[in-house]
């Protein structure tokens, strides 16, 4: 028997009470909590409506990047191989995600809104080399993030931005 | 000679008093007062200011309207107010920038100048923050390749006329002009001909916007992604100071780095665009060792070093070196010590062997511009041998100097190969009337520049003798143009390593071993003949070539952009060449150090730190110990049937240039230059196809008629002269 039986019993009562409540913790990755709209996650390279790339390979994002994680190698558009509307396009566009600090300066520096930061944050890899995102990866549409489990099972508070607006 | 007294005047710039010599330009005057006046078109090296861009608008006391400061000169009591203190001037500059930007496309993210663009910078500092231009801008087709190395974007051009002023007033090629008027003015070449001139690349550096850009740098890098390494060009004996721009470990472009005594900030196209040979496809990357007669096998450096040491040791002292003249002093010294101290050999083929007497008349190249009279001697065109010297001679002529050229195409016409005889006549006051006259004027002038551009092996001595007899003093200079970029340094290194003065390669006896250093030497037919007599041949070269037929060990060589060391230019100025990029293999000095270890000669595998400063000073003149005597000049021109052929080595030639595709248009066309009288006698006009050769076995070349060329003489570039003798018959095809 515990030297202080009464407080122990009080504690057990709390536990007993919580057992019948909905859990406040969120099961990740079964449930993925929605992020705020200005959340800065994985980068995306955007396309024009006609399918051409918005990026012209001007390297301003690389200049703005404080972590020096962007590498751009431009090349010239030819009539046979037109990639972007201007004279030049980014032949190589790489972001080293293991270096990126997600400050969003690249997005601010971009004169063509070609690079934007999306909502994805699941960027773990088994190898460092895989952390270097190529242009093809950045151009690809993001994998849709949906909660995988029933939201009603959790006692999740509504995000502030949702309750206020 | 005393310098003219300088009259100082007091000028007030933005409330600051400053004293400058009378006549100083207002931009410099303001700078002396610590005030920066923004400019686009102003560039003192291009001659008188034109006031085309109006960026330098300033308020001057007593003048009702804003004045372009660059066109004003300092006068006593002048009061100038720049945009920093005068609201009127600031408004004027703002309006000028808005006006310049009316038709300037806002494609800075596309433009290669972005980030290092004066128009961007000045707009940011002085210009409007917004545009009121809501109409379509003037458009042109773009980019227009005005030559394979330069592209022109007329939309971006702000018509500052820097490029046309360069073409007209500095390089004097007169190829770039402004056509049409007003808003329709465009920069263009004649009839869409490519801009083919030795100095065309300089306009890309002069252009203050992105209108003229080097095609080789198109979309390669941004200013914040690059490293600039100060180095010295190693492609001709001038040794222009350059910046080499690298990105991600690759050379992307070469820019000039102004050394006012050597190059005045100009750089020829060979120096600017040849860097691409570093990435040539046929570059050697590993040592090759001959395996029986079948061919070569790539081996590691350990095996190669052992093989070289074995071959050299077995030669038993009968060792010769063939130098290219492009090596650094350190490299040449290592080779020389290896042969002279390690193996006991004393034979070398030196590309240049100047007599040290020329150092008694040493002067910076800039002294040519200040000369009263310039004398150019020799058969080789100065432009093809040391292009910057030609630019200095043009500057001298513009400054009012008389330039006397003596040679087969000169203002004083002499037969080919007679430079030695002519110099003796000049010194002795003999010869033709023209020559006697020129000699008299040379003696009367106080500032004389003598340029000797010939292939005579004794030219250093003869030139020094001529200079001594003409009494060249301070302010005068003697410039003997070597054949090779560092020929002087190589020869110095060779003589410092031991006794003896070279040898005659035309013997018959067998040679123990031959070391061929560099591609230029490997291309030399004399060296190939020598190699046939050698039991063992060790060659270093950048590219695969003919020498792979006769060498036993070939080690990959480096370019001047890949090594560190000292080079000595034609003035005798020691300058520092820096390693800009790492070679894809061991560099020669390291290899020689390892061979030295095997043979017991200690060689440092790297150049000593900081041999010379960034802007190398010229060493003081040497004392002339005894006035050299004239050696009897052997006349090299023999009589023969037909026309006497003068073969010159064009600037755009050599193993590096041959591997750069974009420079192919600069290489000499397959043509033969004929004198006017000879052409007329044969009924040949410029552009005709002619048969050149003897006894009917000829080749077809294009004829170019030159009025300046001496009758009886034909001139041809070396690469088209293969198999032609000293005399040829030219007939219309």
mmCIF file of N, CA and C in Angstrom, chain B residues 182-240:
data_model
loop_
_atom_site.group_PDB
_atom_site.id
_atom_site.type_symbol
_atom_site.label_atom_id
_atom_site.label_comp_id
_atom_site.label_asym_id
_atom_site.label_seq_id
_atom_site.Cartn_x
_atom_site.Cartn_y
_atom_site.Cartn_z
ATOM 1 N N UNK B 182 17.947 59.340 -84.960
ATOM 2 C CA UNK B 182 16.954 59.457 -83.900
ATOM 3 C C UNK B 182 16.686 58.143 -83.217
ATOM 4 N N UNK B 183 15.396 57.895 -82.953
ATOM 5 C CA UNK B 183 15.034 56.675 -82.234
ATOM 6 C C UNK B 183 15.343 55.436 -83.049
ATOM 7 N N UNK B 184 15.508 55.610 -84.366
ATOM 8 C CA UNK B 184 15.783 54.454 -85.220
ATOM 9 C C UNK B 184 17.271 54.162 -85.352
ATOM 10 N N UNK B 185 18.116 54.918 -84.654
ATOM 11 C CA UNK B 185 19.563 54.678 -84.744
ATOM 12 C C UNK B 185 19.871 53.265 -84.294
ATOM 13 N N UNK B 186 20.745 52.615 -85.026
ATOM 14 C CA UNK B 186 21.166 51.275 -84.629
ATOM 15 C C UNK B 186 22.680 51.160 -84.790
ATOM 16 N N UNK B 187 23.248 50.275 -84.006
ATOM 17 C CA UNK B 187 24.659 49.938 -84.161
ATOM 18 C C UNK B 187 24.716 48.770 -85.134
ATOM 19 N N UNK B 188 25.583 48.880 -86.111
ATOM 20 C CA UNK B 188 25.610 47.828 -87.114
ATOM 21 C C UNK B 188 26.987 47.711 -87.734
ATOM 22 N N UNK B 189 27.214 46.605 -88.415
ATOM 23 C CA UNK B 189 28.428 46.454 -89.203
ATOM 24 C C UNK B 189 28.062 46.646 -90.663
ATOM 25 N N UNK B 190 29.089 46.824 -91.491
ATOM 26 C CA UNK B 190 28.832 47.123 -92.885
ATOM 27 C C UNK B 190 28.193 45.930 -93.586
ATOM 28 N N UNK B 191 27.006 46.154 -94.157
ATOM 29 C CA UNK B 191 26.354 45.130 -94.991
ATOM 30 C C UNK B 191 26.263 43.782 -94.302
ATOM 31 N N UNK B 192 26.031 43.794 -92.994
ATOM 32 C CA UNK B 192 25.852 42.542 -92.255
ATOM 33 C C UNK B 192 27.079 41.639 -92.276
ATOM 34 N N UNK B 193 28.239 42.220 -92.632
ATOM 35 C CA UNK B 193 29.486 41.451 -92.555
ATOM 36 C C UNK B 193 29.792 41.190 -91.078
ATOM 37 N N UNK B 194 30.412 40.060 -90.769
ATOM 38 C CA UNK B 194 30.767 39.869 -89.361
ATOM 39 C C UNK B 194 31.846 40.855 -88.917
ATOM 40 N N UNK B 195 31.800 41.204 -87.644
ATOM 41 C CA UNK B 195 32.789 42.111 -87.068
ATOM 42 C C UNK B 195 34.070 41.314 -86.869
ATOM 43 N N UNK B 196 34.942 41.388 -87.873
ATOM 44 C CA UNK B 196 36.150 40.573 -87.845
ATOM 45 C C UNK B 196 37.335 41.489 -87.617
ATOM 46 N N UNK B 197 37.731 41.600 -86.373
ATOM 47 C CA UNK B 197 38.869 42.447 -86.031
ATOM 48 C C UNK B 197 39.556 41.841 -84.823
ATOM 49 N N UNK B 198 40.843 42.144 -84.692
ATOM 50 C CA UNK B 198 41.615 41.513 -83.629
ATOM 51 C C UNK B 198 41.162 41.938 -82.236
ATOM 52 N N UNK B 199 40.520 43.101 -82.146
ATOM 53 C CA UNK B 199 40.165 43.604 -80.824
ATOM 54 C C UNK B 199 38.660 43.694 -80.621
ATOM 55 N N UNK B 200 37.888 42.970 -81.415
ATOM 56 C CA UNK B 200 36.437 43.168 -81.384
ATOM 57 C C UNK B 200 35.839 42.896 -80.016
ATOM 58 N N UNK B 201 36.404 41.970 -79.263
ATOM 59 C CA UNK B 201 35.808 41.598 -77.983
ATOM 60 C C UNK B 201 35.751 42.728 -76.970
ATOM 61 N N UNK B 202 36.580 43.748 -77.145
ATOM 62 C CA UNK B 202 36.594 44.835 -76.168
ATOM 63 C C UNK B 202 35.278 45.591 -76.097
ATOM 64 N N UNK B 203 34.512 45.587 -77.191
ATOM 65 C CA UNK B 203 33.258 46.345 -77.164
ATOM 66 C C UNK B 203 32.272 45.709 -76.178
ATOM 67 N N UNK B 204 32.399 44.411 -75.944
ATOM 68 C CA UNK B 204 31.482 43.783 -74.995
ATOM 69 C C UNK B 204 31.771 44.258 -73.570
ATOM 70 N N UNK B 205 33.020 44.625 -73.331
ATOM 71 C CA UNK B 205 33.358 45.116 -72.006
ATOM 72 C C UNK B 205 33.036 46.593 -71.875
ATOM 73 N N UNK B 206 33.081 47.308 -72.990
ATOM 74 C CA UNK B 206 32.812 48.741 -72.943
ATOM 75 C C UNK B 206 31.324 49.025 -72.800
ATOM 76 N N UNK B 207 30.485 48.181 -73.395
ATOM 77 C CA UNK B 207 29.053 48.431 -73.433
ATOM 78 C C UNK B 207 28.493 48.560 -72.014
ATOM 79 N N UNK B 208 27.858 49.702 -71.694
ATOM 80 C CA UNK B 208 27.361 49.881 -70.326
ATOM 81 C C UNK B 208 26.025 49.184 -70.084
ATOM 82 N N UNK B 209 25.434 48.604 -71.106
ATOM 83 C CA UNK B 209 24.189 47.845 -70.952
ATOM 84 C C UNK B 209 24.417 46.462 -71.574
ATOM 85 N N UNK B 210 23.369 45.696 -71.698
ATOM 86 C CA UNK B 210 23.543 44.342 -72.225
ATOM 87 C C UNK B 210 23.354 44.257 -73.718
ATOM 88 N N UNK B 211 23.736 45.312 -74.453
ATOM 89 C CA UNK B 211 23.502 45.292 -75.896
ATOM 90 C C UNK B 211 24.555 44.464 -76.625
ATOM 91 N N UNK B 212 25.810 44.626 -76.253
ATOM 92 C CA UNK B 212 26.876 43.851 -76.872
ATOM 93 C C UNK B 212 27.420 42.901 -75.826
ATOM 94 N N UNK B 213 27.202 41.623 -76.047
ATOM 95 C CA UNK B 213 27.638 40.638 -75.067
ATOM 96 C C UNK B 213 28.406 39.532 -75.770
ATOM 97 N N UNK B 214 29.383 38.949 -75.076
ATOM 98 C CA UNK B 214 30.096 37.839 -75.692
ATOM 99 C C UNK B 214 29.203 36.599 -75.796
ATOM 100 N N UNK B 215 29.108 36.029 -76.982
ATOM 101 C CA UNK B 215 28.252 34.843 -77.157
ATOM 102 C C UNK B 215 28.767 33.679 -76.331
ATOM 103 N N UNK B 216 30.078 33.663 -76.092
ATOM 104 C CA UNK B 216 30.644 32.538 -75.350
ATOM 105 C C UNK B 216 30.230 32.581 -73.879
ATOM 106 N N UNK B 217 29.773 33.734 -73.419
ATOM 107 C CA UNK B 217 29.370 33.863 -72.010
ATOM 108 C C UNK B 217 27.845 33.904 -71.892
ATOM 109 N N UNK B 218 27.171 33.683 -73.006
ATOM 110 C CA UNK B 218 25.726 33.814 -73.016
ATOM 111 C C UNK B 218 25.080 32.790 -72.086
ATOM 112 N N UNK B 219 24.367 33.264 -71.097
ATOM 113 C CA UNK B 219 23.624 32.433 -70.146
ATOM 114 C C UNK B 219 24.530 31.431 -69.431
ATOM 115 N N UNK B 220 25.749 31.845 -69.126
ATOM 116 C CA UNK B 220 26.653 30.928 -68.444
ATOM 117 C C UNK B 220 26.609 31.134 -66.931
ATOM 118 N N UNK B 221 26.596 32.380 -66.489
ATOM 119 C CA UNK B 221 26.709 32.609 -65.051
ATOM 120 C C UNK B 221 26.199 33.997 -64.702
ATOM 121 N N UNK B 222 25.960 34.203 -63.426
ATOM 122 C CA UNK B 222 25.548 35.494 -62.892
ATOM 123 C C UNK B 222 26.681 36.071 -62.064
ATOM 124 N N UNK B 223 26.735 37.391 -61.944
ATOM 125 C CA UNK B 223 27.866 37.978 -61.227
ATOM 126 C C UNK B 223 28.028 37.464 -59.793
ATOM 127 N N UNK B 224 26.954 37.046 -59.157
ATOM 128 C CA UNK B 224 27.101 36.593 -57.773
ATOM 129 C C UNK B 224 27.470 35.110 -57.681
ATOM 130 N N UNK B 225 27.575 34.465 -58.828
ATOM 131 C CA UNK B 225 27.917 33.042 -58.807
ATOM 132 C C UNK B 225 29.356 32.792 -59.241
ATOM 133 N N UNK B 226 30.080 33.856 -59.551
ATOM 134 C CA UNK B 226 31.380 33.647 -60.202
ATOM 135 C C UNK B 226 32.533 34.043 -59.288
ATOM 136 N N UNK B 227 33.707 33.560 -59.625
ATOM 137 C CA UNK B 227 34.943 33.999 -58.988
ATOM 138 C C UNK B 227 35.813 34.610 -60.064
ATOM 139 N N UNK B 228 36.422 35.743 -59.739
ATOM 140 C CA UNK B 228 37.348 36.360 -60.675
ATOM 141 C C UNK B 228 38.761 36.222 -60.134
ATOM 142 N N UNK B 229 39.623 35.631 -60.945
ATOM 143 C CA UNK B 229 41.007 35.459 -60.524
ATOM 144 C C UNK B 229 41.881 36.378 -61.363
ATOM 145 N N UNK B 230 42.706 37.197 -60.731
ATOM 146 C CA UNK B 230 43.610 38.042 -61.517
ATOM 147 C C UNK B 230 44.748 37.192 -62.051
ATOM 148 N N UNK B 231 44.983 37.262 -63.344
ATOM 149 C CA UNK B 231 46.077 36.500 -63.922
ATOM 150 C C UNK B 231 46.650 37.269 -65.098
ATOM 151 N N UNK B 232 47.537 36.631 -65.827
ATOM 152 C CA UNK B 232 48.183 37.273 -66.962
ATOM 153 C C UNK B 232 48.010 36.355 -68.157
ATOM 154 N N UNK B 233 47.632 36.940 -69.276
ATOM 155 C CA UNK B 233 47.415 36.148 -70.477
ATOM 156 C C UNK B 233 48.730 35.527 -70.926
ATOM 157 N N UNK B 234 48.687 34.285 -71.340
ATOM 158 C CA UNK B 234 49.904 33.599 -71.758
ATOM 159 C C UNK B 234 49.863 33.186 -73.210
ATOM 160 N N UNK B 235 49.300 34.016 -74.070
ATOM 161 C CA UNK B 235 49.157 33.613 -75.466
ATOM 162 C C UNK B 235 49.992 34.437 -76.426
ATOM 163 N N UNK B 236 50.525 35.557 -75.999
ATOM 164 C CA UNK B 236 51.444 36.310 -76.847
ATOM 165 C C UNK B 236 52.424 37.042 -75.950
ATOM 166 N N UNK B 237 53.506 37.560 -76.509
ATOM 167 C CA UNK B 237 54.553 38.113 -75.637
ATOM 168 C C UNK B 237 54.173 39.396 -74.904
ATOM 169 N N UNK B 238 52.977 39.944 -75.127
ATOM 170 C CA UNK B 238 52.630 41.189 -74.441
ATOM 171 C C UNK B 238 52.341 40.935 -72.959
ATOM 172 N N UNK B 239 51.640 39.852 -72.653
ATOM 173 C CA UNK B 239 51.322 39.569 -71.255
ATOM 174 C C UNK B 239 50.295 40.524 -70.690
ATOM 175 N N UNK B 240 49.164 40.651 -71.361
ATOM 176 C CA UNK B 240 48.097 41.527 -70.873
ATOM 177 C C UNK B 240 47.576 40.995 -69.548
#
